[in-house]
GROMACS .gro file of C-alpha atoms in nm:
model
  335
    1UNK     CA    1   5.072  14.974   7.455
    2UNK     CA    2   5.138  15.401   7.472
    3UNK     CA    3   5.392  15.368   7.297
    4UNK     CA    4   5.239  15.173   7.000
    5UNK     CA    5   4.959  15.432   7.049
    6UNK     CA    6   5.217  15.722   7.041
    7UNK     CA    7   5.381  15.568   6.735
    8UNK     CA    8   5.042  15.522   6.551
    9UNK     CA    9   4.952  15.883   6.603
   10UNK     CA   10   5.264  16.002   6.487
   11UNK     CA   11   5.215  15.771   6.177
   12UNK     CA   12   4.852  15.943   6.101
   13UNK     CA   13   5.015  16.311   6.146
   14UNK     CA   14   5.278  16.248   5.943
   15UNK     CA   15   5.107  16.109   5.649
   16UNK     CA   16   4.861  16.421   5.680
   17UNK     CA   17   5.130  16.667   5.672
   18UNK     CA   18   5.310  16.545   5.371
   19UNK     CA   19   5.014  16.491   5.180
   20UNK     CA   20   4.919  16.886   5.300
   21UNK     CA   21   5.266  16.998   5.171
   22UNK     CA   22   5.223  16.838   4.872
   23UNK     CA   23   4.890  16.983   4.810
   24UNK     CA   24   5.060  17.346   4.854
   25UNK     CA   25   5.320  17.272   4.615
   26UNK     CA   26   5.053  17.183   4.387
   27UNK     CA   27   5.133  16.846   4.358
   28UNK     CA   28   4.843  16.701   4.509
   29UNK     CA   29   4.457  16.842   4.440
   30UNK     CA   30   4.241  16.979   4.735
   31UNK     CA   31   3.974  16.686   4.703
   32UNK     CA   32   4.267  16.417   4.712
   33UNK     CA   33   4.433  16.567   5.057
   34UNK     CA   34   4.089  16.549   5.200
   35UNK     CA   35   4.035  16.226   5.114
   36UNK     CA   36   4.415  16.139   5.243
   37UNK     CA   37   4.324  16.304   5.487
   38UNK     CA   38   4.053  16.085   5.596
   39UNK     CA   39   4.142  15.807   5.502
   40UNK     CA   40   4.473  15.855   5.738
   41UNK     CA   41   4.253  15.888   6.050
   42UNK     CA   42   4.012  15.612   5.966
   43UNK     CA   43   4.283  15.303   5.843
   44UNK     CA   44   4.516  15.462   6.222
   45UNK     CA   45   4.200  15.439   6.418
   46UNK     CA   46   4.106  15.095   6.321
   47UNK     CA   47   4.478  14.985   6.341
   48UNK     CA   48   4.455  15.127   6.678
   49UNK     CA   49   4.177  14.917   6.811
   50UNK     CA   50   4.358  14.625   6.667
   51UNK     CA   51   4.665  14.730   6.860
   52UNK     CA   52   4.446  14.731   7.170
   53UNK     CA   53   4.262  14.373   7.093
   54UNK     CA   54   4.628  14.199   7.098
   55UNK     CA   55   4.718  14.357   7.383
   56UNK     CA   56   4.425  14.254   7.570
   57UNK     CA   57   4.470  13.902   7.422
   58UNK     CA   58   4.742  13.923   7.534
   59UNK     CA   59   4.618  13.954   7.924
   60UNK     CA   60   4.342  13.730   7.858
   61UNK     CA   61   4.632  13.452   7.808
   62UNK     CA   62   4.805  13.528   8.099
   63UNK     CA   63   4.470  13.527   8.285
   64UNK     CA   64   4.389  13.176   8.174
   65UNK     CA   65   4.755  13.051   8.236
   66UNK     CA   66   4.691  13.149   8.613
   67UNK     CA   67   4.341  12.978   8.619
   68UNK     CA   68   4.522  12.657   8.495
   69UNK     CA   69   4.754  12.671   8.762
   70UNK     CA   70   4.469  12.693   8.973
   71UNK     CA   71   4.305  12.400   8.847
   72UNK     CA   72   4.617  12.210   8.869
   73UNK     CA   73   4.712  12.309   9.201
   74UNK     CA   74   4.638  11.995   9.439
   75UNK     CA   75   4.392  12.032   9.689
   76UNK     CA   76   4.527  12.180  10.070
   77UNK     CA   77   4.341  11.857  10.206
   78UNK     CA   78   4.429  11.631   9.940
   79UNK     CA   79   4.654  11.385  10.207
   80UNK     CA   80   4.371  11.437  10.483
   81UNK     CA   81   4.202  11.187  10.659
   82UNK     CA   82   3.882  11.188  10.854
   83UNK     CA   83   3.949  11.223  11.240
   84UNK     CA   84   3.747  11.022  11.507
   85UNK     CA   85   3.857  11.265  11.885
   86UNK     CA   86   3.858  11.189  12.229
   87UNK     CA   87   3.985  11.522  12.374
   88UNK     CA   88   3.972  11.883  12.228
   89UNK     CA   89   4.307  12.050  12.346
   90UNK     CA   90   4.506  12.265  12.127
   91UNK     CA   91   4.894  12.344  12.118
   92UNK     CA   92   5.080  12.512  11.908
   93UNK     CA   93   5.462  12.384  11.909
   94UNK     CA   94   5.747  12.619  11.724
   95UNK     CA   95   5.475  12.793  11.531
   96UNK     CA   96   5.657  13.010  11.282
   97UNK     CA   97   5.440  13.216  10.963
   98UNK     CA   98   5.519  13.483  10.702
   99UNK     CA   99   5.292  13.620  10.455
  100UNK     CA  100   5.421  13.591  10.129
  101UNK     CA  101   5.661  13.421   9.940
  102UNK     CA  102   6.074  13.471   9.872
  103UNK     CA  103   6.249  13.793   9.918
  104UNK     CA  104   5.899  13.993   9.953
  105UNK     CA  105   5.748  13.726  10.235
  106UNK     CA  106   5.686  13.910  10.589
  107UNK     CA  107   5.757  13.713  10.930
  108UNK     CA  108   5.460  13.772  11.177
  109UNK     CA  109   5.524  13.487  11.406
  110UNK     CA  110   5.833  13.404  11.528
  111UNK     CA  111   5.864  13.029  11.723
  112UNK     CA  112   5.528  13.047  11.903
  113UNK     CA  113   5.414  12.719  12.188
  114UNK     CA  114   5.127  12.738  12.380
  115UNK     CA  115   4.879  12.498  12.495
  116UNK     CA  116   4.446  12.568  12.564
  117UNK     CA  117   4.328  12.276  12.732
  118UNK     CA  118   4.007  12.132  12.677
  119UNK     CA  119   3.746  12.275  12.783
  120UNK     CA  120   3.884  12.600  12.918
  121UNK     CA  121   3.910  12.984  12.801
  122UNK     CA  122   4.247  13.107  12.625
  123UNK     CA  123   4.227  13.458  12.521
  124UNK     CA  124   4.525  13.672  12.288
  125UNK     CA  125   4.611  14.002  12.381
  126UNK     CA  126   4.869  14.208  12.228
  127UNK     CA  127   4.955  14.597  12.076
  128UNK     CA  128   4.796  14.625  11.757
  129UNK     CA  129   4.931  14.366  11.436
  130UNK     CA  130   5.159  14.160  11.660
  131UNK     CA  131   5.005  13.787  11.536
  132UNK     CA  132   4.675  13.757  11.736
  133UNK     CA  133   4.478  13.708  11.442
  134UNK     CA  134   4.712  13.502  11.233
  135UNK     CA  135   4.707  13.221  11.513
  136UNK     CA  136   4.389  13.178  11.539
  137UNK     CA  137   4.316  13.194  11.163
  138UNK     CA  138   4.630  12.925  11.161
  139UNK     CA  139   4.385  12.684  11.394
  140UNK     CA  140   4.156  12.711  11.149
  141UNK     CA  141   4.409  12.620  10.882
  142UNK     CA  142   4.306  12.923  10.669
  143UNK     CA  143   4.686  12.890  10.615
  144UNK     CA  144   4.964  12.667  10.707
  145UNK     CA  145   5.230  12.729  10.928
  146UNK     CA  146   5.556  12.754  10.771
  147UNK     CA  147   5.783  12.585  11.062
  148UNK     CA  148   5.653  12.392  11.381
  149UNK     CA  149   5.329  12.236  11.411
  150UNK     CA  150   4.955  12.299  11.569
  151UNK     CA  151   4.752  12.001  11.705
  152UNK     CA  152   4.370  11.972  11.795
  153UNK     CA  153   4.343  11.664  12.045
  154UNK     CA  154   4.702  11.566  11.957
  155UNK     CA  155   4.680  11.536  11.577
  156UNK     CA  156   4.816  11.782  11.352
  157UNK     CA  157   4.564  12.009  11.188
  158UNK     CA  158   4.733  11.934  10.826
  159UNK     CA  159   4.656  11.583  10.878
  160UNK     CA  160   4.283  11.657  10.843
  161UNK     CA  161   4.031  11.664  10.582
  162UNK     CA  162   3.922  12.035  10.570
  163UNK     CA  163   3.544  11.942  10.590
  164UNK     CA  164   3.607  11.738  10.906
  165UNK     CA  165   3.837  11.972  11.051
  166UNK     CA  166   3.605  12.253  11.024
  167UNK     CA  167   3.343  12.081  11.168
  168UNK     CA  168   3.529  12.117  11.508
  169UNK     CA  169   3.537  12.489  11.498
  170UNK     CA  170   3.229  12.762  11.566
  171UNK     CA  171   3.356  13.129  11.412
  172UNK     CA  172   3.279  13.481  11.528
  173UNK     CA  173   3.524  13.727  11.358
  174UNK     CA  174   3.470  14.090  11.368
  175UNK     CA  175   3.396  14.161  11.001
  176UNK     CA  176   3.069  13.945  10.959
  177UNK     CA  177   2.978  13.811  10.642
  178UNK     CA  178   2.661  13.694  10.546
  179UNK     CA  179   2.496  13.574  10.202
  180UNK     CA  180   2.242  13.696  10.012
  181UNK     CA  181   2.019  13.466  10.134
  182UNK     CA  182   1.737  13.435  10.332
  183UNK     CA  183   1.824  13.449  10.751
  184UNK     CA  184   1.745  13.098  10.816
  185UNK     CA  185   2.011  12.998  10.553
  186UNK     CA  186   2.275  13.212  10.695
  187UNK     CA  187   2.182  13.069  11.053
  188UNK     CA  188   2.151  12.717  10.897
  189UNK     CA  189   2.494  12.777  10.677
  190UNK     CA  190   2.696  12.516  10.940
  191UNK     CA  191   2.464  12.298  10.970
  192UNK     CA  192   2.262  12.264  10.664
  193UNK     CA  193   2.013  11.964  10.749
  194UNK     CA  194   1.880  12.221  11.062
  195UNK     CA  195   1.467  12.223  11.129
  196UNK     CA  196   1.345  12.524  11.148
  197UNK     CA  197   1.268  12.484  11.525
  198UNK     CA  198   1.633  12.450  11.545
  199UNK     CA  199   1.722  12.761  11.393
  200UNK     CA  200   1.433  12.966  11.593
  201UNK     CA  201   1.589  12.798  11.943
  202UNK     CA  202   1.928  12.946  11.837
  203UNK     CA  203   1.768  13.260  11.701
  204UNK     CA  204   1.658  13.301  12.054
  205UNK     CA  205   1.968  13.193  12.240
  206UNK     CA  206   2.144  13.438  11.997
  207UNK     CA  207   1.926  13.771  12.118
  208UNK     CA  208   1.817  13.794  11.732
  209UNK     CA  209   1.474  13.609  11.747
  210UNK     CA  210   1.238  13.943  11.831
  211UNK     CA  211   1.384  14.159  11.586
  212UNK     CA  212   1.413  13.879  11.296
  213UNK     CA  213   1.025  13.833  11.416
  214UNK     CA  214   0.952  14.207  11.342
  215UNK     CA  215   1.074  14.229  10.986
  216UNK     CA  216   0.796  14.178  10.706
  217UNK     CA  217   0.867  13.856  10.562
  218UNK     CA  218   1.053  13.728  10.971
  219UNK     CA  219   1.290  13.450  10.891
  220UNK     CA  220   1.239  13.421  10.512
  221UNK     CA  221   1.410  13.752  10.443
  222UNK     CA  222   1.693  13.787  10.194
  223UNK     CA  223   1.960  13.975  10.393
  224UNK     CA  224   2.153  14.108  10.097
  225UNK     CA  225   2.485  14.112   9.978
  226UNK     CA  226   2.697  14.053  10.290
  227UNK     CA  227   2.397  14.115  10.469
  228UNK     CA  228   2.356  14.477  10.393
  229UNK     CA  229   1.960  14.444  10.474
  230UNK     CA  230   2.044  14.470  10.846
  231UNK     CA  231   2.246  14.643  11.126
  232UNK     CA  232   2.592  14.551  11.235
  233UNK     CA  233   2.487  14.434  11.572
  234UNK     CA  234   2.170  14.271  11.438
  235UNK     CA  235   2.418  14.096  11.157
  236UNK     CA  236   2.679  14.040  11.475
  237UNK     CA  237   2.355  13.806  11.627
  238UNK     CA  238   2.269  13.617  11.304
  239UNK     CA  239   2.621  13.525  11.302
  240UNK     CA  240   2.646  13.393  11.677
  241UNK     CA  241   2.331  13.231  11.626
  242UNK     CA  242   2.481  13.058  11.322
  243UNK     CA  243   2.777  12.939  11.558
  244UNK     CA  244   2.518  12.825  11.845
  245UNK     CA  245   2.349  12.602  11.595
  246UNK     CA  246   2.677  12.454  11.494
  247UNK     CA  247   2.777  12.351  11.860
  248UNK     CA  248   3.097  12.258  11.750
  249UNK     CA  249   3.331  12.181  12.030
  250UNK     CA  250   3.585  12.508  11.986
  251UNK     CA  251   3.499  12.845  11.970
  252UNK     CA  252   3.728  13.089  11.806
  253UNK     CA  253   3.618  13.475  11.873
  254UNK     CA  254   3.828  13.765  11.718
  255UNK     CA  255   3.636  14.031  11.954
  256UNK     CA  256   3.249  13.974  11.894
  257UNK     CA  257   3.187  14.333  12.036
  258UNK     CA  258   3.515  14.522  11.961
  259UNK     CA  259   3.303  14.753  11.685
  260UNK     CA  260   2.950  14.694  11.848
  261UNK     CA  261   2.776  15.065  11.952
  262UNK     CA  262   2.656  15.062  12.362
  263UNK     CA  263   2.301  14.968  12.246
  264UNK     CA  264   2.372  14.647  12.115
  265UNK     CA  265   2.700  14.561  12.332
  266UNK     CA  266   2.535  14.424  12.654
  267UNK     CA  267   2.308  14.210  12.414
  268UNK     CA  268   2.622  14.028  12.226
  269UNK     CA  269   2.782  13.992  12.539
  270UNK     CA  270   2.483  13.751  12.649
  271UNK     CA  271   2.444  13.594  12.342
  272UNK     CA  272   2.818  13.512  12.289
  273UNK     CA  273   2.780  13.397  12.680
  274UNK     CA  274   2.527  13.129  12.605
  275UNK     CA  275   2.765  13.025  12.286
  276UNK     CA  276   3.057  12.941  12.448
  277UNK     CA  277   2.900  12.730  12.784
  278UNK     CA  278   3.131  12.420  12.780
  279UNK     CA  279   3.328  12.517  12.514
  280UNK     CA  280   3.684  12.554  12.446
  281UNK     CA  281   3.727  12.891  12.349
  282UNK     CA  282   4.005  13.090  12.184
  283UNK     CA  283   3.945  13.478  12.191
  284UNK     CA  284   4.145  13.719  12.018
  285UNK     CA  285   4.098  13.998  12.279
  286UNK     CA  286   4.100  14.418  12.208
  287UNK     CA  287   3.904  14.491  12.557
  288UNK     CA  288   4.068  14.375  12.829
  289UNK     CA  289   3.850  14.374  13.056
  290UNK     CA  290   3.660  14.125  12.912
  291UNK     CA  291   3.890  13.868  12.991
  292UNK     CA  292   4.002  13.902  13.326
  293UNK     CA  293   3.839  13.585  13.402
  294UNK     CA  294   4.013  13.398  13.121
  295UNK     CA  295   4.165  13.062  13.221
  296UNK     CA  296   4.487  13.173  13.087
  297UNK     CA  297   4.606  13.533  12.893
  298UNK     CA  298   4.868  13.463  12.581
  299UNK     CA  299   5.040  13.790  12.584
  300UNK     CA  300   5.152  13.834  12.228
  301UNK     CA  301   5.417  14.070  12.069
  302UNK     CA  302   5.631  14.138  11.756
  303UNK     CA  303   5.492  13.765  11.700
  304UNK     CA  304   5.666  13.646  11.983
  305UNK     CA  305   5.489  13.517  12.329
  306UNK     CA  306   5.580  13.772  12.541
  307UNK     CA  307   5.412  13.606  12.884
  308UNK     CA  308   5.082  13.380  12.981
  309UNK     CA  309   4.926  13.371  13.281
  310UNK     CA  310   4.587  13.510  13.422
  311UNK     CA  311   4.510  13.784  13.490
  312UNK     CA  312   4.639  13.875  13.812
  313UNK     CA  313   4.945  13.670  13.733
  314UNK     CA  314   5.042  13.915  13.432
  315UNK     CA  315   4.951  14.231  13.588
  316UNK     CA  316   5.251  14.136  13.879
  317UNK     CA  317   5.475  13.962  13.613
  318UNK     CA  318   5.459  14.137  13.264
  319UNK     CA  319   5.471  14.525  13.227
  320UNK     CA  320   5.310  14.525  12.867
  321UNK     CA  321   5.036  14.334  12.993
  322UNK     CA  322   4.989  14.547  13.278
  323UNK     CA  323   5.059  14.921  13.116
  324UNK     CA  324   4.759  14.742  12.814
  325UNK     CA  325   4.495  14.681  13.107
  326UNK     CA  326   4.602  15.063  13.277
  327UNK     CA  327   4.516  15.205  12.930
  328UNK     CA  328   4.242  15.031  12.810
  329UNK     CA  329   4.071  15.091  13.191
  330UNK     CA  330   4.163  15.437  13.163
  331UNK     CA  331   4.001  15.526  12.838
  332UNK     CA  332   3.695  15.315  12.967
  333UNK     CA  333   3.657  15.532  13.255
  334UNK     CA  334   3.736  15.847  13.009
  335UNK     CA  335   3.436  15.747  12.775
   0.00000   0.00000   0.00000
């Protein structure tokens, strides 16, 4: 395209100057160079704006070549089948992932197996962008694995419908997104056929009911794109009280209060309490010392399980583990 636009330029100059040499040489009268003149700068420009249209017909082509790829692409739950469980125990068995595809792809995990029993708290702990997120985004089947397996009570998770599989899973990431909707539609977003009362009694579970109360128009209020209409610790609480209506049998948590200012931190912590009673619960972990109480600790590095334990059991068996808790207690103490 710059150099068609280079060429065309050149073109229109060119043409100019010879008609302006002829004109000095008296071959050419002052009226018809001006009108060359013109006439060279008007026919480029429009040639020029041509050029451009076929180039960008030419992207819109490729555009709609990708966006019939799309629609031919087969759905990720096209094999699925609905799922009737008796148990809701996850394991992940040889669990290998890159991001990406042929020579540019990126390994993140690396053979991963671990087991969460049903019923019982598993958090992931690791230096910064060693895998935590990835596996729990891979329970949710946001992607698929790329060697080994992961199960929910026993059946692989690609042998679901995505619907069905879903179902089983409550969500609290850090980066909370919520629709430009009213607040009882975001809290009613998992479960759609929801009474009012419903969403009021998780409103109030959540810690969100009193300030949702004290806005002008209270639950009918359009939150905005991604929910810009309120705080990040008042959208943190819509969101938990979104999961607490679901009651789905596994929680997944990447850090509820990682981001959350002193104010509101205590407040999450109590709401996200009253979330996962009962549950099974996965939590990707940045403060350690909110999971000292954990059932069991997946130490996680490079992609690799580096150790798993509890608490006490890691701080005596696995340095990383150990020099992570001295650090993160430190800097508590510090602040």
């Amino acid at each position: 395209n710059v150099l068609h636009l280079i060429a065309l330029n050149l073109a229109s100059v060119a043409l100019v100057g010879c008609a302006a040499w002829a004109c000095l040489h008296g071959e050419l009268s002052l009226w018809m160079f001006l009108a060359i003149a013109l006439f060279s700068f008007t026919l480029f420009g429009s040639v020029e704006r041509v050029n451009d249209s076929a180039h960008m017909l030419g992207d819109l082509n490729d555009v709609l070549d990708r966006l019939e790829a799309i629609e031919r692409a087969p759905f990720i739950d096209e094999d699925g089948r609905d799922v009737a469980l008796e148990r809701f125990d996850v394991e992940f068995e040889n669990v290998a992932f890159s991001y990406g595809e042929g020579a540019e792809a990126r390994r993140v995990l690396h053979d991963v197996s671990f087991a969460i029993p049903e019923g019982t708290t598993c958090a992931i702990v690791g230096p910064s962008g060693s895998g935590k997120t990835t596996l729990v985004r891979l329970l949710a089947r946001f992607w698929d694995v790329g060697e080994g397996r992961i199960t929910l009570g026993g059946v692989d998770v690609r042998d679901w419908k995505m619907d069905d599989l879903l179902a089983r899973f409550s969500m609290v990431f850090q980066g909370v997104y919520l629709f430009d909707d009213t607040i009882e539609n975001n809290i009613k977003f998992g479960r759609p056929d929801a009474s009012h009362e419903d969403v009021v009694k998780a409103a109030k579970r959540a810690c969100c009911h009193e300030f949702i109360e004290s806005l002008p128009q209270g639950y009918a209020t359009r939150l905005g794109e991604g929910g810009a209409a309120v705080s990040g610790g008042e959208r943190q609480r819509i969101s938990i009280a979104r999961a607490i209506l679901k009651d789905a049998p596994i929680v997944m948590l990447d850090e509820a209060t990682a981001y959350t200012d002193p104010e509101n931190e205590a407040v999450i912590e109590q709401a996200v309490g009253r979330l996962v009673a009962g549950k099974t619960l996965v939590v990707v972990a940045h403060r350690l010392s909110t999971v000292v109480d954990a059932d069991k600790i997946v130490v996680v590095r490079d992609g690799r399980i580096e150790a798993e334990g509890t608490h006490d059991e890691l701080m005596a068996a696995c340095p990383l583990y150990a020099d992570m808790y001295r650090a993160h207690m430190e800097s508590k103490d510090a602040a």
